[in-house]
Coordinates of C-alpha atoms in Angstrom, one line a residue:
X1 CA 111.9 105.6 95.4
X2 CA 109.4 104.9 92.8
X3 CA 105.9 103.2 93.9
X4 CA 104.7 101.0 91.5
X5 CA 101.1 99.7 91.1
X6 CA 99.8 96.8 91.4
X7 CA 97.0 95.6 90.8
X8 CA 93.7 94.3 91.7
X9 CA 90.0 94.1 91.9
X10 CA 89.8 90.6 90.5
X11 CA 86.7 88.6 91.2
X12 CA 87.0 85.2 92.6
X13 CA 85.9 83.6 89.2
X14 CA 88.6 85.1 87.7
X15 CA 91.1 83.8 90.2
X16 CA 89.6 80.4 89.8
X17 CA 90.7 80.6 86.5
X18 CA 94.2 81.7 87.0
X19 CA 96.1 81.1 83.5
X20 CA 99.3 79.2 83.4
X21 CA 102.5 80.8 84.5
X22 CA 104.1 82.6 81.1
X23 CA 107.7 82.5 80.7
X24 CA 109.8 84.5 77.8
X25 CA 110.9 82.0 75.1
X26 CA 114.6 81.6 74.8
X27 CA 116.4 84.5 73.2
X28 CA 113.1 86.6 72.6
X29 CA 112.7 90.2 73.7
X30 CA 110.1 92.8 73.6
X31 CA 111.0 93.6 69.9
X32 CA 110.3 90.2 68.9
X33 CA 106.9 89.9 70.4
X34 CA 105.5 92.9 68.9
X35 CA 106.6 91.9 65.4
X36 CA 104.9 88.6 66.3
X37 CA 101.9 90.5 67.4
X38 CA 101.7 92.7 64.3
X39 CA 101.9 89.5 62.0
X40 CA 99.2 87.8 63.9
X41 CA 96.5 90.6 64.2
X42 CA 97.5 93.0 61.3
X43 CA 93.9 94.6 61.0
X44 CA 93.4 94.7 64.8
X45 CA 93.3 98.3 66.4
X46 CA 96.3 98.4 68.6
X47 CA 96.5 102.2 69.6
X48 CA 94.1 105.0 69.8
X49 CA 95.2 108.4 69.9
X50 CA 92.7 111.7 70.6
X51 CA 93.6 114.4 67.9
X52 CA 91.5 117.3 69.3
X53 CA 87.7 117.8 69.8
X54 CA 86.0 114.6 68.7
X55 CA 88.7 113.6 66.3
X56 CA 90.2 110.0 67.1
X57 CA 93.1 108.4 65.2
X58 CA 93.1 104.5 65.5
X59 CA 96.0 102.8 64.5
X60 CA 96.1 99.1 63.5
X61 CA 98.9 96.6 64.2
X62 CA 100.0 96.9 60.5
X63 CA 99.9 100.6 60.4
X64 CA 101.8 100.7 63.5
X65 CA 104.6 98.4 62.2
X66 CA 104.6 100.1 58.8
X67 CA 105.4 103.7 60.0
X68 CA 107.8 102.6 62.5
X69 CA 109.7 100.5 59.8
X70 CA 109.8 103.7 57.7
X71 CA 111.3 105.8 60.5
X72 CA 113.8 103.0 61.1
X73 CA 114.8 103.3 57.4
X74 CA 115.3 106.8 58.1
X75 CA 117.4 106.3 61.1
X76 CA 119.5 104.0 59.5
X77 CA 120.0 106.5 56.5
X78 CA 121.7 108.7 59.0
X79 CA 124.7 106.2 59.2
X80 CA 124.9 106.7 63.0
X81 CA 127.4 104.4 64.8
X82 CA 125.4 101.2 66.4
X83 CA 124.3 101.3 68.9
X84 CA 123.7 105.2 69.4
X85 CA 121.4 106.9 71.9
X86 CA 118.3 108.6 70.3
X87 CA 116.3 110.6 72.6
X88 CA 112.3 111.0 72.8
X89 CA 111.0 114.3 74.3
X90 CA 107.1 113.8 74.4
X91 CA 104.1 113.3 76.4
X92 CA 102.5 109.9 75.5
X93 CA 101.4 109.3 72.2
X94 CA 101.1 106.7 69.3
X95 CA 104.4 108.2 67.7
X96 CA 106.3 107.7 71.0
X97 CA 105.8 104.0 70.7
X98 CA 106.6 104.2 66.9
X99 CA 109.6 106.1 67.7
X100 CA 111.0 103.6 70.1
X101 CA 110.1 100.6 68.0
X102 CA 112.0 102.4 65.3
X103 CA 115.0 102.8 67.3
X104 CA 115.1 99.1 68.6
X105 CA 114.7 97.9 65.0
X106 CA 117.3 100.0 63.7
X107 CA 119.9 98.8 66.2
X108 CA 119.8 101.9 68.6
X109 CA 119.0 102.8 72.3
X110 CA 116.3 105.0 73.3
X111 CA 116.6 108.0 75.9
X112 CA 113.3 109.2 77.2
X113 CA 112.9 112.7 78.5
X114 CA 110.3 113.9 80.7
X115 CA 108.1 116.4 79.2
X116 CA 108.2 118.9 82.0
X117 CA 111.8 119.7 82.7
X118 CA 113.9 122.7 83.0
X119 CA 116.2 123.6 80.1
X120 CA 119.1 122.8 82.2
X121 CA 118.0 119.2 82.9
X122 CA 117.1 118.7 79.1
X123 CA 120.7 119.9 78.3
X124 CA 122.2 117.8 80.7
X125 CA 120.4 114.5 79.7
X126 CA 121.1 115.2 75.8
X127 CA 124.8 115.8 76.4
X128 CA 125.4 113.2 79.1
X129 CA 123.6 110.5 77.2
X130 CA 125.5 111.3 73.9
X131 CA 122.3 111.4 72.1
X132 CA 122.6 111.7 68.3
X133 CA 119.1 112.5 67.6
X134 CA 116.0 114.0 69.2
X135 CA 112.3 113.4 68.4
X136 CA 110.2 116.1 69.7
X137 CA 106.5 115.4 70.2
X138 CA 103.4 116.4 72.1
X139 CA 104.5 119.3 74.7
X140 CA 102.5 121.9 76.4
X141 CA 103.3 125.6 75.5
X142 CA 104.7 126.4 78.6
X143 CA 107.3 123.5 79.2
X144 CA 108.1 123.7 75.8
X145 CA 109.4 127.4 75.7
X146 CA 111.7 126.4 78.7
X147 CA 112.8 122.9 77.3
X148 CA 113.6 124.0 73.9
X149 CA 116.2 126.5 75.4
X150 CA 118.2 123.3 76.5
X151 CA 118.4 121.4 73.1
X152 CA 121.9 121.9 71.8
X153 CA 122.5 123.9 68.8
X154 CA 123.0 121.7 65.7
X155 CA 121.4 118.7 67.3
X156 CA 119.4 116.6 64.8
X157 CA 115.6 116.7 65.6
X158 CA 112.5 115.1 64.0
X159 CA 109.0 116.4 65.0
X160 CA 105.9 114.4 65.7
X161 CA 102.6 115.2 63.7
X162 CA 101.3 116.4 67.1
X163 CA 104.0 119.0 68.4
X164 CA 104.0 122.7 69.6
X165 CA 103.1 124.9 66.5
X166 CA 106.5 126.7 66.3
X167 CA 108.4 123.7 66.0
X168 CA 110.4 123.8 62.8
X169 CA 112.3 120.3 62.8
X170 CA 112.3 117.8 60.1
X171 CA 108.7 116.5 60.0
X172 CA 107.9 113.0 60.7
X173 CA 105.3 112.6 58.0
X174 CA 107.4 114.2 55.5
X175 CA 110.3 111.7 56.3
X176 CA 108.5 108.6 56.1
X177 CA 106.1 109.9 53.2
X178 CA 106.4 107.2 50.5
X179 CA 109.7 106.0 51.6
X180 CA 110.3 102.2 51.7
X181 CA 110.6 100.4 55.0
X182 CA 113.6 99.3 56.7
X183 CA 114.8 96.1 54.7
X184 CA 116.5 94.2 57.6
X185 CA 115.4 94.6 61.1
X186 CA 118.2 94.2 63.6
X187 CA 118.3 91.3 65.8
X188 CA 118.5 92.6 69.5
X189 CA 119.8 90.1 72.0
X190 CA 118.7 90.0 75.6
X191 CA 122.0 91.3 76.8
X192 CA 122.1 94.4 75.1
X193 CA 121.2 97.8 76.3
X194 CA 117.6 98.6 75.4
X195 CA 117.2 102.1 76.9
X196 CA 118.7 104.7 79.3
X197 CA 116.1 106.1 81.9
X198 CA 117.4 109.2 83.5
X199 CA 116.0 109.3 87.3
X200 CA 113.6 111.9 87.9
X201 CA 116.2 113.7 90.3
X202 CA 114.6 114.2 93.6
X203 CA 117.9 114.3 94.8
X204 CA 121.0 115.8 93.0
X205 CA 121.8 115.3 89.1
X206 CA 119.8 112.5 87.3
X207 CA 121.4 109.5 86.9
X208 CA 121.2 107.3 83.7
X209 CA 119.8 103.8 84.5
X210 CA 121.1 101.3 81.8
X211 CA 118.3 98.4 81.2
X212 CA 118.9 95.6 79.0
X213 CA 116.4 93.8 76.6
X214 CA 116.3 91.4 79.2
X215 CA 115.2 93.5 82.0
X216 CA 112.6 94.8 80.0
X217 CA 111.2 91.2 78.9
X218 CA 111.5 89.3 82.1
X219 CA 110.0 92.0 84.2
X220 CA 106.9 92.4 81.9
X221 CA 106.3 88.5 81.9
X222 CA 106.2 88.8 85.6
X223 CA 103.6 91.7 85.4
X224 CA 101.7 89.5 83.0
X225 CA 101.5 86.6 85.5
X226 CA 100.3 89.0 88.3
X227 CA 97.6 90.8 86.2
X228 CA 96.7 87.9 83.6
X229 CA 96.7 90.6 80.9
X230 CA 95.6 89.6 77.6
X231 CA 95.1 91.0 74.0
X232 CA 91.3 91.6 75.2
X233 CA 92.5 94.3 77.9
X234 CA 92.3 98.0 77.6
X235 CA 94.7 100.6 79.1
X236 CA 94.3 104.1 79.3
X237 CA 98.2 105.6 79.0
X238 CA 98.8 109.0 80.5
X239 CA 101.2 108.8 83.5
X240 CA 104.7 109.9 81.9
X241 CA 105.8 107.2 79.5
X242 CA 109.4 108.8 80.3
X243 CA 109.0 107.2 83.7
X244 CA 110.1 103.6 84.0
X245 CA 106.5 102.4 85.3
X246 CA 104.7 103.7 82.4
X247 CA 107.3 102.4 80.0
X248 CA 106.8 99.0 81.6
X249 CA 102.8 99.1 81.6
X250 CA 102.2 101.5 78.8
X251 CA 104.8 99.9 76.2
X252 CA 106.3 96.5 77.3
X253 CA 103.1 95.0 78.3
X254 CA 101.2 96.1 75.2
X255 CA 104.1 95.1 73.0
X256 CA 104.2 91.5 74.4
X257 CA 100.3 91.1 75.2
X258 CA 98.7 92.9 72.2
X259 CA 96.5 94.6 74.7
X260 CA 94.5 97.9 73.2
X261 CA 96.3 101.3 74.3
X262 CA 94.4 104.5 74.6
X263 CA 96.0 107.6 75.0
X264 CA 94.7 110.7 77.1
X265 CA 94.5 114.2 75.3
X266 CA 94.7 116.5 78.2
X267 CA 93.9 116.7 82.2
X268 CA 90.7 118.8 81.1
X269 CA 89.4 115.6 78.7
X270 CA 90.5 113.1 81.2
X271 CA 87.1 112.1 82.0
X272 CA 86.2 111.8 78.5
X273 CA 89.2 109.8 77.7
X274 CA 88.6 107.5 80.4
X275 CA 85.1 106.9 79.1
X276 CA 86.4 106.4 75.9
X277 CA 88.7 103.6 76.9
X278 CA 86.7 102.2 79.4
X279 CA 90.0 100.3 80.9
X280 CA 89.8 97.0 82.3
X281 CA 93.6 98.0 83.7
X282 CA 94.0 101.2 85.3
X283 CA 97.1 102.8 87.1
X284 CA 97.2 106.2 88.8
X285 CA 99.3 108.3 91.4
X286 CA 97.9 109.4 94.7
X287 CA 97.2 113.1 93.7
X288 CA 95.0 111.9 91.0
X289 CA 93.3 109.3 93.3
X290 CA 92.5 112.3 95.7
X291 CA 91.2 114.5 93.0
X292 CA 88.9 111.7 92.0
X293 CA 87.7 111.4 95.5
X294 CA 87.4 115.4 95.7
X295 CA 85.4 115.3 92.6
X296 CA 82.9 112.6 94.0
X297 CA 82.5 114.8 97.4
X298 CA 81.8 118.0 95.3
X299 CA 78.6 116.1 94.0
X300 CA 78.2 114.3 97.2
X301 CA 79.3 115.2 100.9
X302 CA 81.3 112.3 102.5
X303 CA 78.8 112.2 105.4
X304 CA 75.8 111.6 103.1
X305 CA 78.0 109.1 101.0
X306 CA 78.9 107.0 103.8
X307 CA 75.1 106.7 105.1
X308 CA 74.1 105.6 101.5
X309 CA 76.9 102.9 101.4
X310 CA 75.5 101.5 104.6
X311 CA 72.2 100.5 103.0
X312 CA 72.4 97.3 101.3
X313 CA 70.6 97.6 98.0
X314 CA 71.3 101.4 97.9
X315 CA 74.8 101.0 98.4
X316 CA 75.1 98.7 95.3
X317 CA 73.6 101.1 93.3
X318 CA 75.7 104.0 94.6
X319 CA 79.0 102.2 94.0
X320 CA 77.8 101.2 90.5
X321 CA 76.9 104.8 89.8
X322 CA 80.2 106.6 91.1
X323 CA 82.5 104.0 89.4
X324 CA 80.7 104.6 86.1
X325 CA 80.9 108.2 86.4
X326 CA 84.5 107.9 87.1
X327 CA 85.0 105.7 84.0
X328 CA 86.2 102.9 86.3
X329 CA 83.3 100.6 86.1
X330 CA 85.3 98.2 83.8
X331 CA 88.5 98.2 85.9
X332 CA 89.5 94.6 87.1
X333 CA 93.1 95.5 88.2
X334 CA 93.7 99.1 89.8
X335 CA 96.5 100.6 91.7
X336 CA 98.6 103.6 92.6
X337 CA 102.1 104.5 91.6
X338 CA 104.9 107.0 92.4
X339 CA 104.3 107.4 96.3
X340 CA 102.5 105.9 99.1
X341 CA 98.9 106.0 99.3
X342 CA 97.1 107.3 102.6
X343 CA 95.3 104.3 104.3
X344 CA 92.1 106.3 104.7
X345 CA 92.1 106.8 100.7
X346 CA 92.8 103.2 100.2
X347 CA 89.7 102.4 102.6
X348 CA 87.6 104.8 100.8
X349 CA 88.1 103.2 97.5
X350 CA 87.7 99.8 98.9
X351 CA 84.1 101.0 100.4
X352 CA 83.3 101.5 96.7
X353 CA 84.4 98.3 95.6
X354 CA 87.8 99.1 94.2
X355 CA 90.6 97.5 95.8
X356 CA 93.8 99.5 95.3
X357 CA 96.8 97.5 95.9
X358 CA 100.3 99.1 96.0
X359 CA 103.7 97.8 94.7
X360 CA 107.2 99.0 95.1
X361 CA 109.9 99.1 92.6
X362 CA 112.6 101.6 91.5
X363 CA 113.8 102.7 87.9
X364 CA 117.0 100.7 89.0
X365 CA 115.2 97.3 88.9
X366 CA 112.5 98.5 86.3
X367 CA 109.9 98.8 89.0
X368 CA 110.1 95.0 89.4
X369 CA 110.2 94.2 93.0
X370 CA 107.1 93.9 95.2
X371 CA 103.5 93.8 94.4
X372 CA 100.4 93.1 96.5
X373 CA 98.2 90.3 95.2
X374 CA 94.3 90.6 94.8
X375 CA 92.9 89.7 98.1
X376 CA 96.1 89.5 100.1
X377 CA 96.8 93.2 100.3
X378 CA 97.8 94.6 103.9
X379 CA 97.1 98.5 104.2
X380 CA 100.2 100.2 104.7
X381 CA 102.4 97.4 102.9
X382 CA 103.6 97.4 99.4
X383 CA 103.3 93.6 99.0
X384 CA 105.4 90.5 98.8
X385 CA 108.5 89.9 96.4
X386 CA 107.4 89.2 92.8
X387 CA 108.4 86.2 90.9
X388 CA 112.2 85.8 90.9
X389 CA 112.9 88.5 93.4
X390 CA 114.8 88.3 96.6
X391 CA 114.6 90.7 99.5
X392 CA 116.6 91.5 102.7
X393 CA 116.6 94.0 105.6
X394 CA 120.1 95.0 106.2
X395 CA 121.4 95.8 109.6
X396 CA 120.6 99.5 109.2
X397 CA 117.2 98.8 108.2
X398 CA 117.8 99.5 104.6
X399 CA 115.4 97.5 101.9
X400 CA 117.8 95.4 99.6
X401 CA 116.7 93.4 96.6
X402 CA 117.7 91.2 93.9
X403 CA 115.5 91.4 90.8
X404 CA 115.3 90.2 87.2
X405 CA 115.0 93.9 86.5
X406 CA 118.3 94.9 88.0
X407 CA 120.0 97.6 85.8
X408 CA 123.2 96.9 83.9
X409 CA 124.4 100.2 86.0
X410 CA 124.6 103.9 85.8
X411 CA 125.7 105.1 82.3
X412 CA 129.1 106.8 82.7
X413 CA 129.2 106.7 86.4
X414 CA 131.0 103.5 87.7
X415 CA 131.3 105.3 91.3
X416 CA 127.5 105.6 91.7
X417 CA 126.9 101.9 90.4
X418 CA 129.6 100.7 93.3
X419 CA 127.8 102.8 95.8
X420 CA 124.2 101.6 94.7
X421 CA 125.3 97.6 94.6
X422 CA 126.5 95.8 97.7
X423 CA 129.6 93.8 97.5
X424 CA 127.6 90.6 97.2
X425 CA 125.3 91.7 94.4
X426 CA 122.2 93.4 95.9
X427 CA 120.5 96.6 95.2
X428 CA 120.7 99.2 97.7
X429 CA 117.2 101.0 97.5
X430 CA 118.0 103.7 99.9
X431 CA 114.7 103.0 101.6
X432 CA 114.1 101.9 105.2
X433 CA 111.3 99.0 105.6
X434 CA 110.2 96.3 107.8
X435 CA 108.6 92.7 106.9
X436 CA 105.3 91.2 108.3
X437 CA 104.9 87.5 109.1
X438 CA 103.7 86.9 105.6
X439 CA 106.7 88.6 104.0
X440 CA 104.8 91.4 103.1
X441 CA 107.0 94.6 102.9
X442 CA 106.2 98.0 104.7
X443 CA 108.1 101.4 103.8
X444 CA 109.2 103.3 106.7
X445 CA 111.1 105.9 105.7
X446 CA 114.0 106.9 102.9
X447 CA 117.5 106.9 104.7
X448 CA 118.4 110.3 102.9
X449 CA 115.0 111.8 104.0
X450 CA 115.5 111.2 107.8
X451 CA 116.8 114.1 109.6
X452 CA 117.6 115.0 113.1
X453 CA 116.3 117.7 115.3
X454 CA 118.3 119.9 117.3
X455 CA 117.4 117.5 120.3
X456 CA 119.4 114.8 118.4
X457 CA 116.4 112.7 117.6
X458 CA 115.7 111.3 114.2
X459 CA 112.4 111.8 112.3
X460 CA 111.1 110.2 109.2
X461 CA 109.0 112.5 107.3
X462 CA 107.1 110.2 104.7
X463 CA 104.9 108.5 107.4
X464 CA 103.9 111.8 108.8
X465 CA 103.3 113.2 105.5
X466 CA 101.0 110.3 104.5
X467 CA 98.7 111.2 107.4
X468 CA 98.4 115.1 106.3
X469 CA 97.8 114.4 102.7
X470 CA 95.0 112.0 103.5
X471 CA 92.9 115.0 104.5
X472 CA 91.0 116.2 101.7
X473 CA 92.0 119.9 102.4
X474 CA 95.6 119.1 101.5
X475 CA 97.1 118.0 98.4
X476 CA 101.0 117.9 99.3
X477 CA 102.7 118.0 102.3
X478 CA 106.7 118.4 103.1
X479 CA 107.9 117.7 106.8
X480 CA 111.2 119.2 107.8
X481 CA 112.9 120.5 110.9
X482 CA 116.5 119.5 110.5
X483 CA 118.5 121.3 113.1
X484 CA 115.4 122.8 114.6
X485 CA 113.8 122.4 118.1
X486 CA 110.8 120.4 116.5
X487 CA 109.6 119.3 113.3
X488 CA 107.3 121.2 111.1
X489 CA 105.2 120.8 108.0
X490 CA 104.9 122.9 104.9
X491 CA 101.4 122.4 103.2
X492 CA 99.8 123.1 99.7
X493 CA 96.0 123.2 100.0
X494 CA 93.8 121.5 97.6
X495 CA 92.2 123.5 94.9
X496 CA 88.9 123.6 96.6
X497 CA 90.3 124.4 99.9
X498 CA 92.1 127.4 98.1
X499 CA 89.1 128.8 96.8
X500 CA 87.4 128.6 100.1
X501 CA 90.4 130.1 102.0
X502 CA 90.2 133.2 99.4
X503 CA 86.4 133.7 100.6
X504 CA 85.4 135.7 103.5
X505 CA 85.9 133.7 106.9
X506 CA 87.6 130.8 104.9
X507 CA 90.8 130.8 106.0
X508 CA 89.6 130.8 109.9
X509 CA 87.4 127.6 109.2
X510 CA 90.2 126.0 107.6
X511 CA 92.7 127.2 110.4
X512 CA 90.3 125.3 113.1
X513 CA 90.5 122.2 110.9
X514 CA 94.2 122.2 110.7
X515 CA 94.8 122.8 114.4
X516 CA 92.5 119.9 115.1
X517 CA 94.5 117.8 112.3
X518 CA 97.6 118.8 114.0
X519 CA 96.3 117.5 117.5
X520 CA 95.3 114.2 116.1
X521 CA 98.4 113.5 114.2
X522 CA 100.5 114.6 116.8
X523 CA 98.7 112.3 119.5
X524 CA 100.1 109.3 117.5
X525 CA 103.4 110.4 117.1
X526 CA 106.5 110.0 119.8
X527 CA 107.3 113.3 121.3
X528 CA 110.5 114.2 119.1
X529 CA 108.3 113.6 115.9
X530 CA 105.4 116.1 116.9
X531 CA 105.0 119.0 114.7
X532 CA 105.2 122.5 116.2
X533 CA 103.5 124.0 113.3
X534 CA 102.2 123.7 109.8
X535 CA 102.8 126.6 107.1
X536 CA 100.2 126.9 104.4
X537 CA 101.9 128.3 101.5
X538 CA 100.1 130.0 98.6
X539 CA 102.3 128.9 96.0
X540 CA 101.7 126.1 93.4
X541 CA 104.2 123.3 93.4
X542 CA 104.6 121.5 90.1
X543 CA 107.2 119.9 88.0
X544 CA 107.5 122.9 85.7
X545 CA 109.1 125.0 88.5
X546 CA 110.9 122.3 90.1
X547 CA 109.1 121.9 93.1
X548 CA 108.1 118.4 92.0
X549 CA 109.6 115.7 90.1
X550 CA 107.9 114.7 86.8
X551 CA 106.4 111.9 88.7
X552 CA 104.8 114.3 91.2
X553 CA 106.9 113.4 94.1
X554 CA 107.9 116.6 96.2
X555 CA 111.7 117.9 95.8
X556 CA 112.7 118.4 99.3
X557 CA 115.9 120.2 98.6
X558 CA 114.1 122.7 96.3
X559 CA 111.3 123.2 99.0
X560 CA 113.7 123.6 102.0
X561 CA 115.8 126.1 99.8
X562 CA 112.7 128.2 99.1
X563 CA 111.2 128.1 102.7
X564 CA 114.4 127.6 105.1
X565 CA 115.0 131.6 105.3
X566 CA 111.6 132.0 106.9
X567 CA 111.9 129.1 109.3
X568 CA 113.3 131.2 112.3
X569 CA 110.4 133.7 112.0
X570 CA 107.8 130.7 111.9
X571 CA 109.1 128.9 115.0
X572 CA 109.4 132.1 116.9
X573 CA 105.8 133.3 116.2
X574 CA 104.7 130.4 118.4
X575 CA 101.5 129.9 116.0
X576 CA 100.2 126.4 115.2
X577 CA 99.0 127.4 111.5
X578 CA 101.0 129.7 109.4
X579 CA 99.6 131.5 106.2
X580 CA 102.3 132.5 103.8
X581 CA 101.6 134.9 100.8
X582 CA 97.8 134.7 101.6

């Protein structure tokens, strides 16, 4: 399940001037729109790329198109059968979009590869997708040292201008040099396959979702009609563009609207990158929204902030100052993706005047399913069906949808495709949900994640986890207990809480808080859902070690595999809070 964002904080005056609904022109796809924009605004800056330190590269539409055309000519010179799959393995950067445009113009199909995968998954993706060429770009040293082991021997590779120092592949700059641009841009039709996006693999082997140009184009117009995005907007691209959501918002939306895209250099420069961009559209994930909040609390304790926000004039100044410090003071649409937002976190941002509205979607429908609308959001709900989307709740509670983003199927996996689609053509989401009177959707759990305790009662872990991660001490939580007498939770503390726990008396203070938290959460749960204990692990869960997906969702199977051997001991201890490896 992928949560996408949507998007808000639009003023009443903006809503009063809602533009006319836009529809794609007959036969035109994202490729046609970016070519139109390059012709319309040749000298307008399209992309801004930090190059280290204070150096920044600004790329105009004409420069963007020229480099892309030259790379398309190189791809054409390889005489690959058309269409062939061509993979891109890089963090977000200007050359990612150039490579994808070159792939489109030369008649081929792009296969994004997450920049934080194991060698095994890299190898599987490249081989399963039958990729004939690989672009290697901006990658951190640790993931790259692992990922390069998965690149098949003899595979043709091209390196971006920014890439690991030990990369010895053909260089982008050398290949385009003074080469001529591609003479004839291939016409792409709406029905053609545009990309294969491999699912993040939170359960089992990644599946290759085939998406057409029509999927990419129609859903982007739906996004435009929700956000009212134009060429005057600014967007900071830093969530993995290998993921469907960022591909949609960080590539397809700019291709069609011509908005200005800024790239982030690294997590350590993130605030600087935000302030350079001054985004008007901004998307993030719960982990980062929580980190932003913790950054504020470091400078101003929550109790003091709440008092100040109750004083009318002071409240206005404090809100303005905090949003400016976060680099979000120009944001008119903001939201969160990848996982549910804790209600307390939503409420906190709303108290600052930033309304975060969630949405819901999957790679299998290119994220286009449900979106909350400005002023119409409801806490705990992910919105109503987007334009052209139908929804229904099956007899077993599963959410099923029809969407303009509906995939063509899974690449080389007809069996999985049939399992995911109903006989009458609806997409099985694998999520359970319910609707309110206004037709807004609430996610109540993941069908495959729901487990039985030894007492025969079902427990849905996600809603319980949500209550724990809303606490500023906790960064990640995994609720389990399959086959045991009661449920439990394994917790990873926030960075600040870890530091405090390492100090004298710190663990005792945190343990008391966690015991109170267990009481509070359990008081609102049915008896069979109550947690017997929480285990605080001194491990780091991240995509690089397989505990998280590339989009920062927990991998339950990996976590259970790691800690299941300890469960019997933990249950027998009868402790409410267990410290592991401290």
